[in-house]
Amino acid sequence: MTRIFSGVKPTGHLTLGNYLGAVRRWAEVDQHRADALFCIVDLHALTVDHDPGRVRRLSRQAATLLLASGLDPELCTVFVQSHVDEHARLSYLLECVATDGEMRRMIQYKEKAALERARGGSVRLSLLTYPVLMAADILAYGSDEVPVGDDQTQHVELTRDLAVRFNQRYGHTFVVPRATRPEVAARVMNLQEPTSKMGKSDDVGPGVVYLLDEPDAVRKKIMQAVTDSGQDVEYDREGRPGVSNLLEILAACEGGNPEALSGVYESYGALKKDTAEAVVELLRPVQERHKQLCADPAYVEGVLRDGAERAREIARPRVDAAYEAIGLLPATG
């Protein structure tokens, strides 16, 4: 069976973009067609300045929301990255295969390092090396597919390069994975800055719809969404990014086509109203299930404990094999 690995970083509250771009597909498609592992990648949250208590809270919230969104522990494996030591064990081996130049060419590192230098500071070393940890996340499980957005494609390509290089130097050890992308709403944009992604880490304010936003807050944010000059409702990602973003959100909520929907509306107001109501209804069952799960924390803890145990069973033989292949003595006793 095809194996899928994907994860979510607990650096902010999950957004509508996370749901439409990834989580809904995990629940509706991926867990049913493959041996799927979904991970709260909490070690990645340590690459920037952070509050420890907030990372713990967001990790628990993310796990609860994944389950509320329909991930079924009977069908897939849901776990926390730091609960499985093989991620960190394999990451160091892959650092011994990766090069400094590869790390410094990573787009996210270059952008964040430049911003920090402009402020007179410097980034953490872990920000430079975290793509290797991401590669370890994927390769430890023999993953065939990695569902990602456009901004993560470069990291999957690095993962492929490291897998091929390790296999060539030390013997076949890793499956070489491939990136897969959802067809609709893979990149939901900020409602106030429709040329920027709706991200959970860096964005705040009215441009971001969070999965746990109250219905009135959702309606207010969408009704205040930035549109474009003119009055025609046209789907044009380049020329009309604001309206196109709303059309894509509505299409993703209702299973329609954004280009076809553009011919239905004669005003921005009508489009915003329908989009707002579609999002409210989309999020309603997720929020109701989240509330139920929050009332039963022992259930969530049990899912994560069992998930980590299964993940460990899958990853350990491959990581042990990598340790032996690269020249390390096996542990005794």
Tab-separated table of C-alpha atoms in Angstrom:
chain	number	residue	atom	x	y	z
A	1	MET	CA	0.000	0.000	0.000
A	2	THR	CA	1.175	3.526	-0.775
A	3	ARG	CA	2.478	5.316	2.316
A	4	ILE	CA	1.807	9.017	2.873
A	5	PHE	CA	3.471	11.320	5.395
A	6	SER	CA	2.507	14.889	6.121
A	7	GLY	CA	2.620	17.205	9.088
A	8	VAL	CA	1.523	20.473	10.590
A	9	LYS	CA	3.776	22.821	12.547
A	10	PRO	CA	2.373	24.197	15.847
A	11	THR	CA	3.529	27.781	15.347
A	12	GLY	CA	0.025	29.276	15.194
A	13	HIS	CA	-3.657	28.439	15.191
A	14	LEU	CA	-4.762	26.364	12.203
A	15	THR	CA	-6.439	28.395	9.484
A	16	LEU	CA	-8.980	27.967	6.729
A	17	GLY	CA	-6.007	27.774	4.381
A	18	ASN	CA	-4.571	24.802	6.303
A	19	TYR	CA	-7.941	23.070	6.179
A	20	LEU	CA	-8.796	23.635	2.518
A	21	GLY	CA	-5.230	23.231	1.329
A	22	ALA	CA	-4.350	20.079	3.243
A	23	VAL	CA	-6.295	18.770	6.224
A	24	ARG	CA	-9.634	18.177	4.501
A	25	ARG	CA	-7.960	16.134	1.789
A	26	TRP	CA	-6.118	14.113	4.424
A	27	ALA	CA	-9.464	13.239	6.017
A	28	GLU	CA	-11.582	12.749	2.909
A	29	VAL	CA	-9.069	11.117	0.567
A	30	ASP	CA	-5.612	10.252	1.827
A	31	GLN	CA	-6.404	8.227	4.946
A	32	HIS	CA	-8.747	6.033	2.898
A	33	ARG	CA	-6.431	5.281	-0.012
A	34	ALA	CA	-3.071	4.837	1.697
A	35	ASP	CA	-1.172	3.965	4.847
A	36	ALA	CA	-1.139	7.565	6.068
A	37	LEU	CA	0.840	9.166	8.891
A	38	PHE	CA	-0.004	12.686	10.043
A	39	CYS	CA	2.368	14.363	12.451
A	40	ILE	CA	2.429	17.417	14.706
A	41	VAL	CA	5.972	18.505	13.849
A	42	ASP	CA	6.692	20.291	17.115
A	43	LEU	CA	10.489	20.141	16.774
A	44	HIS	CA	10.181	22.473	13.773
A	45	ALA	CA	8.480	25.053	16.003
A	46	LEU	CA	11.750	25.459	17.924
A	47	THR	CA	13.648	26.970	14.978
A	48	VAL	CA	12.442	30.469	15.903
A	49	ASP	CA	11.928	32.366	19.144
A	50	HIS	CA	8.983	30.762	20.916
A	51	ASP	CA	7.121	30.445	24.184
A	52	PRO	CA	7.380	26.832	25.463
A	53	GLY	CA	3.913	26.833	26.982
A	54	ARG	CA	2.384	28.132	23.763
A	55	VAL	CA	4.087	25.425	21.689
A	56	ARG	CA	2.600	22.776	23.989
A	57	ARG	CA	-0.871	24.348	23.806
A	58	LEU	CA	-0.762	24.694	20.034
A	59	SER	CA	0.504	21.126	19.637
A	60	ARG	CA	-2.436	19.771	21.606
A	61	GLN	CA	-4.857	22.060	19.771
A	62	ALA	CA	-3.504	21.003	16.375
A	63	ALA	CA	-3.851	17.313	17.247
A	64	THR	CA	-7.396	17.876	18.471
A	65	LEU	CA	-8.322	19.797	15.322
A	66	LEU	CA	-6.902	17.089	13.068
A	67	LEU	CA	-9.146	14.568	14.786
A	68	ALA	CA	-12.077	16.997	14.695
A	69	SER	CA	-11.521	17.411	10.960
A	70	GLY	CA	-12.108	13.734	10.394
A	71	LEU	CA	-8.785	11.952	10.786
A	72	ASP	CA	-9.685	8.517	12.131
A	73	PRO	CA	-7.039	6.731	14.244
A	74	GLU	CA	-8.512	3.449	13.007
A	75	LEU	CA	-7.537	4.456	9.458
A	76	CYS	CA	-4.388	6.541	9.900
A	77	THR	CA	-1.622	7.320	12.392
A	78	VAL	CA	-1.732	10.648	14.230
A	79	PHE	CA	1.231	11.453	16.477
A	80	VAL	CA	3.648	14.086	17.771
A	81	GLN	CA	7.092	14.298	16.201
A	82	SER	CA	9.050	14.691	19.452
A	83	HIS	CA	7.457	11.507	20.828
A	84	VAL	CA	9.376	9.451	18.260
A	85	ASP	CA	13.174	9.643	18.720
A	86	GLU	CA	13.879	8.333	15.226
A	87	HIS	CA	13.225	11.779	13.726
A	88	ALA	CA	16.150	13.342	15.563
A	89	ARG	CA	18.330	10.243	15.166
A	90	LEU	CA	17.945	10.215	11.402
A	91	SER	CA	18.226	13.977	11.072
A	92	TYR	CA	21.862	13.915	12.215
A	93	LEU	CA	22.761	11.197	9.724
A	94	LEU	CA	21.217	13.212	6.913
A	95	GLU	CA	23.130	16.315	8.035
A	96	CYS	CA	26.213	14.215	7.350
A	97	VAL	CA	24.983	13.716	3.788
A	98	ALA	CA	23.653	17.225	3.066
A	99	THR	CA	25.888	20.174	2.177
A	100	ASP	CA	26.104	23.686	3.548
A	101	GLY	CA	25.357	25.097	0.102
A	102	GLU	CA	22.125	23.119	-0.194
A	103	MET	CA	20.897	24.439	3.124
A	104	ARG	CA	21.708	28.044	2.341
A	105	ARG	CA	19.836	27.852	-0.968
A	106	MET	CA	16.549	27.001	0.751
A	107	ILE	CA	14.147	29.849	0.006
A	108	GLN	CA	12.595	30.098	3.464
A	109	TYR	CA	16.012	30.246	5.125
A	110	LYS	CA	17.239	32.914	2.732
A	111	GLU	CA	14.155	35.078	3.282
A	112	LYS	CA	14.070	34.780	7.078
A	113	ALA	CA	17.825	35.178	7.447
A	114	ALA	CA	17.745	38.349	5.334
A	115	LEU	CA	14.937	39.814	7.447
A	116	GLU	CA	16.810	39.048	10.651
A	117	ARG	CA	20.055	40.522	9.342
A	118	ALA	CA	18.182	43.693	8.429
A	119	ARG	CA	17.171	43.931	12.100
A	120	GLY	CA	20.780	43.491	13.192
A	121	GLY	CA	20.350	39.923	14.419
A	122	SER	CA	20.863	36.385	13.213
A	123	VAL	CA	18.728	33.281	12.947
A	124	ARG	CA	19.095	30.049	14.876
A	125	LEU	CA	21.250	27.299	13.416
A	126	SER	CA	18.213	25.002	13.509
A	127	LEU	CA	16.484	27.223	10.931
A	128	LEU	CA	19.339	26.466	8.534
A	129	THR	CA	19.202	22.726	9.138
A	130	TYR	CA	15.465	22.159	9.591
A	131	PRO	CA	14.951	21.029	5.959
A	132	VAL	CA	17.147	18.048	6.864
A	133	LEU	CA	14.897	17.296	9.837
A	134	MET	CA	11.931	17.521	7.457
A	135	ALA	CA	13.679	15.043	5.186
A	136	ALA	CA	14.176	12.724	8.168
A	137	ASP	CA	10.470	13.021	8.996
A	138	ILE	CA	9.632	11.744	5.528
A	139	LEU	CA	12.362	9.176	4.933
A	140	ALA	CA	12.089	7.437	8.303
A	141	TYR	CA	8.718	5.997	7.295
A	142	GLY	CA	9.474	4.874	3.756
A	143	SER	CA	6.997	7.466	2.513
A	144	ASP	CA	5.959	7.269	-1.128
A	145	GLU	CA	3.989	10.524	-1.236
A	146	VAL	CA	4.169	13.839	0.600
A	147	PRO	CA	1.129	16.114	0.152
A	148	VAL	CA	2.481	19.683	0.201
A	149	GLY	CA	1.685	23.218	-0.872
A	150	ASP	CA	3.755	25.080	-3.434
A	151	ASP	CA	5.958	26.636	-0.736
A	152	GLN	CA	7.174	23.225	0.469
A	153	THR	CA	8.013	21.678	-2.892
A	154	GLN	CA	11.669	22.677	-2.623
A	155	HIS	CA	11.983	20.771	0.646
A	156	VAL	CA	10.596	17.592	-0.872
A	157	GLU	CA	13.089	17.922	-3.732
A	158	LEU	CA	15.889	18.163	-1.155
A	159	THR	CA	14.506	15.061	0.548
A	160	ARG	CA	14.637	13.189	-2.745
A	161	ASP	CA	18.216	14.330	-3.346
A	162	LEU	CA	19.345	13.210	0.113
A	163	ALA	CA	17.638	9.828	-0.242
A	164	VAL	CA	19.276	9.178	-3.609
A	165	ARG	CA	22.693	10.326	-2.353
A	166	PHE	CA	22.529	8.159	0.777
A	167	ASN	CA	21.411	5.142	-1.243
A	168	GLN	CA	24.236	5.600	-3.746
A	169	ARG	CA	26.942	6.042	-1.111
A	170	TYR	CA	25.891	3.556	1.549
A	171	GLY	CA	23.488	1.103	-0.067
A	172	HIS	CA	19.777	1.202	-0.751
A	173	THR	CA	18.077	2.285	2.473
A	174	PHE	CA	15.390	4.863	1.677
A	175	VAL	CA	12.346	5.107	-0.544
A	176	VAL	CA	12.609	8.186	-2.776
A	177	PRO	CA	9.326	10.076	-2.191
A	178	ARG	CA	7.380	12.361	-4.486
A	179	ALA	CA	5.408	15.528	-3.729
A	180	THR	CA	1.676	15.582	-4.444
A	181	ARG	CA	-0.566	18.648	-4.582
A	182	PRO	CA	-4.335	18.985	-4.110
A	183	GLU	CA	-6.095	20.315	-7.189
A	184	VAL	CA	-8.411	22.902	-5.590
A	185	ALA	CA	-7.577	25.691	-3.126
A	186	ALA	CA	-4.031	24.496	-2.561
A	187	ARG	CA	-3.042	28.024	-1.651
A	188	VAL	CA	-5.719	30.089	0.084
A	189	MET	CA	-4.634	33.714	0.263
A	190	ASN	CA	-4.840	36.355	2.989
A	191	LEU	CA	-8.169	38.192	2.794
A	192	GLN	CA	-6.490	41.564	3.294
A	193	GLU	CA	-3.391	40.820	1.200
A	194	PRO	CA	-4.598	38.442	-1.533
A	195	THR	CA	-1.143	38.111	-3.055
A	196	SER	CA	0.148	36.542	0.203
A	197	LYS	CA	-0.672	33.102	1.587
A	198	MET	CA	-3.084	32.805	4.513
A	199	GLY	CA	-0.458	31.560	6.972
A	200	LYS	CA	-0.792	30.666	10.621
A	201	SER	CA	2.703	31.663	11.731
A	202	ASP	CA	3.204	35.220	10.547
A	203	ASP	CA	-0.252	36.638	9.817
A	204	VAL	CA	-2.618	38.180	12.319
A	205	GLY	CA	-5.769	40.249	12.070
A	206	PRO	CA	-8.722	40.324	9.719
A	207	GLY	CA	-7.003	38.658	6.782
A	208	VAL	CA	-6.848	35.217	8.409
A	209	VAL	CA	-9.801	32.930	9.145
A	210	TYR	CA	-8.964	30.476	11.916
A	211	LEU	CA	-10.709	27.123	12.240
A	212	LEU	CA	-11.952	28.060	15.703
A	213	ASP	CA	-13.205	31.552	14.798
A	214	GLU	CA	-16.786	32.223	15.881
A	215	PRO	CA	-19.284	32.376	12.966
A	216	ASP	CA	-19.763	36.139	13.340
A	217	ALA	CA	-15.999	36.656	13.234
A	218	VAL	CA	-15.782	34.565	10.060
A	219	ARG	CA	-18.552	36.586	8.422
A	220	LYS	CA	-16.949	39.898	9.403
A	221	LYS	CA	-13.529	38.941	8.050
A	222	ILE	CA	-14.892	37.737	4.715
A	223	MET	CA	-17.263	40.687	4.281
A	224	GLN	CA	-14.270	42.995	4.838
A	225	ALA	CA	-12.051	41.095	2.391
A	226	VAL	CA	-10.085	43.221	-0.049
A	227	THR	CA	-11.414	43.008	-3.598
A	228	ASP	CA	-10.198	44.626	-6.800
A	229	SER	CA	-10.861	47.755	-8.816
A	230	GLY	CA	-13.959	47.619	-10.981
A	231	GLN	CA	-17.239	45.846	-10.294
A	232	ASP	CA	-17.151	42.724	-12.481
A	233	VAL	CA	-16.768	39.402	-10.701
A	234	GLU	CA	-14.109	37.696	-12.801
A	235	TYR	CA	-11.764	34.824	-12.042
A	236	ASP	CA	-8.259	36.069	-12.859
A	237	ARG	CA	-5.562	35.045	-10.389
A	238	GLU	CA	-3.052	37.578	-11.713
A	239	GLY	CA	-5.252	40.550	-12.516
A	240	ARG	CA	-8.014	40.128	-9.909
A	241	PRO	CA	-6.391	38.371	-6.930
A	242	GLY	CA	-8.921	39.513	-4.313
A	243	VAL	CA	-12.034	38.333	-6.121
A	244	SER	CA	-10.270	35.205	-7.378
A	245	ASN	CA	-9.341	34.260	-3.816
A	246	LEU	CA	-12.984	34.508	-2.721
A	247	LEU	CA	-14.097	32.460	-5.724
A	248	GLU	CA	-11.544	29.771	-4.952
A	249	ILE	CA	-12.596	29.622	-1.302
A	250	LEU	CA	-16.266	29.338	-2.276
A	251	ALA	CA	-15.500	26.709	-4.905
A	252	ALA	CA	-13.455	24.681	-2.417
A	253	CYS	CA	-16.238	24.841	0.172
A	254	GLU	CA	-18.967	23.787	-2.258
A	255	GLY	CA	-17.011	21.525	-4.578
A	256	GLY	CA	-17.494	23.849	-7.540
A	257	ASN	CA	-15.314	25.538	-10.113
A	258	PRO	CA	-14.114	29.118	-9.471
A	259	GLU	CA	-14.314	30.095	-13.136
A	260	ALA	CA	-17.872	28.815	-13.425
A	261	LEU	CA	-18.879	30.557	-10.195
A	262	SER	CA	-17.586	33.893	-11.467
A	263	GLY	CA	-20.454	34.023	-13.939
A	264	VAL	CA	-23.043	33.600	-11.208
A	265	TYR	CA	-22.385	36.845	-9.331
A	266	GLU	CA	-23.076	40.419	-10.341
A	267	SER	CA	-21.628	42.096	-7.250
A	268	TYR	CA	-18.819	41.669	-4.775
A	269	GLY	CA	-21.266	41.890	-1.886
A	270	ALA	CA	-23.272	38.877	-2.997
A	271	LEU	CA	-20.101	36.857	-3.539
A	272	LYS	CA	-18.778	37.769	-0.091
A	273	LYS	CA	-22.059	36.898	1.600
A	274	ASP	CA	-22.265	33.468	-0.008
A	275	THR	CA	-18.595	32.788	0.662
A	276	ALA	CA	-18.972	33.746	4.306
A	277	GLU	CA	-21.960	31.449	4.816
A	278	ALA	CA	-20.233	28.595	2.991
A	279	VAL	CA	-17.187	28.895	5.264
A	280	VAL	CA	-19.329	29.089	8.418
A	281	GLU	CA	-21.146	25.893	7.423
A	282	LEU	CA	-17.895	24.185	6.445
A	283	LEU	CA	-16.363	24.879	9.844
A	284	ARG	CA	-19.451	24.161	11.947
A	285	PRO	CA	-19.000	20.355	12.277
A	286	VAL	CA	-15.256	20.748	12.856
A	287	GLN	CA	-15.863	23.194	15.684
A	288	GLU	CA	-18.582	21.027	17.234
A	289	ARG	CA	-16.361	17.946	17.172
A	290	HIS	CA	-13.431	19.967	18.553
A	291	LYS	CA	-15.570	20.999	21.507
A	292	GLN	CA	-16.459	17.357	22.195
A	293	LEU	CA	-12.827	16.269	22.029
A	294	CYS	CA	-11.706	19.044	24.361
A	295	ALA	CA	-14.106	17.613	26.932
A	296	ASP	CA	-12.341	14.230	26.655
A	297	PRO	CA	-8.587	14.984	26.765
A	298	ALA	CA	-7.771	11.405	27.737
A	299	TYR	CA	-9.026	10.239	24.351
A	300	VAL	CA	-6.725	12.626	22.478
A	301	GLU	CA	-3.770	11.634	24.667
A	302	GLY	CA	-4.502	7.972	23.958
A	303	VAL	CA	-4.611	8.578	20.200
A	304	LEU	CA	-1.239	10.354	20.316
A	305	ARG	CA	0.314	7.676	22.519
A	306	ASP	CA	-0.864	4.850	20.277
A	307	GLY	CA	0.113	6.818	17.177
A	308	ALA	CA	3.650	7.384	18.449
A	309	GLU	CA	4.001	3.691	19.276
A	310	ARG	CA	2.997	2.659	15.762
A	311	ALA	CA	5.177	5.357	14.174
A	312	ARG	CA	8.125	4.156	16.225
A	313	GLU	CA	7.575	0.575	15.091
A	314	ILE	CA	7.607	1.676	11.454
A	315	ALA	CA	10.569	4.055	11.676
A	316	ARG	CA	13.011	2.260	13.962
A	317	PRO	CA	14.046	-0.610	11.644
A	318	ARG	CA	14.778	1.764	8.769
A	319	VAL	CA	16.688	4.226	10.940
A	320	ASP	CA	18.659	1.379	12.535
A	321	ALA	CA	19.499	0.167	9.034
A	322	ALA	CA	20.691	3.661	8.099
A	323	TYR	CA	22.958	3.742	11.180
A	324	GLU	CA	24.513	0.448	10.160
A	325	ALA	CA	24.808	1.437	6.483
A	326	ILE	CA	26.652	4.671	7.267
A	327	GLY	CA	29.221	2.849	9.413
A	328	LEU	CA	28.067	2.994	13.032
A	329	LEU	CA	28.374	0.036	15.376
A	330	PRO	CA	25.068	-1.513	16.395
A	331	ALA	CA	24.110	-1.083	20.044
A	332	THR	CA	24.385	-4.160	22.271
A	333	GLY	CA	22.315	-5.169	25.248
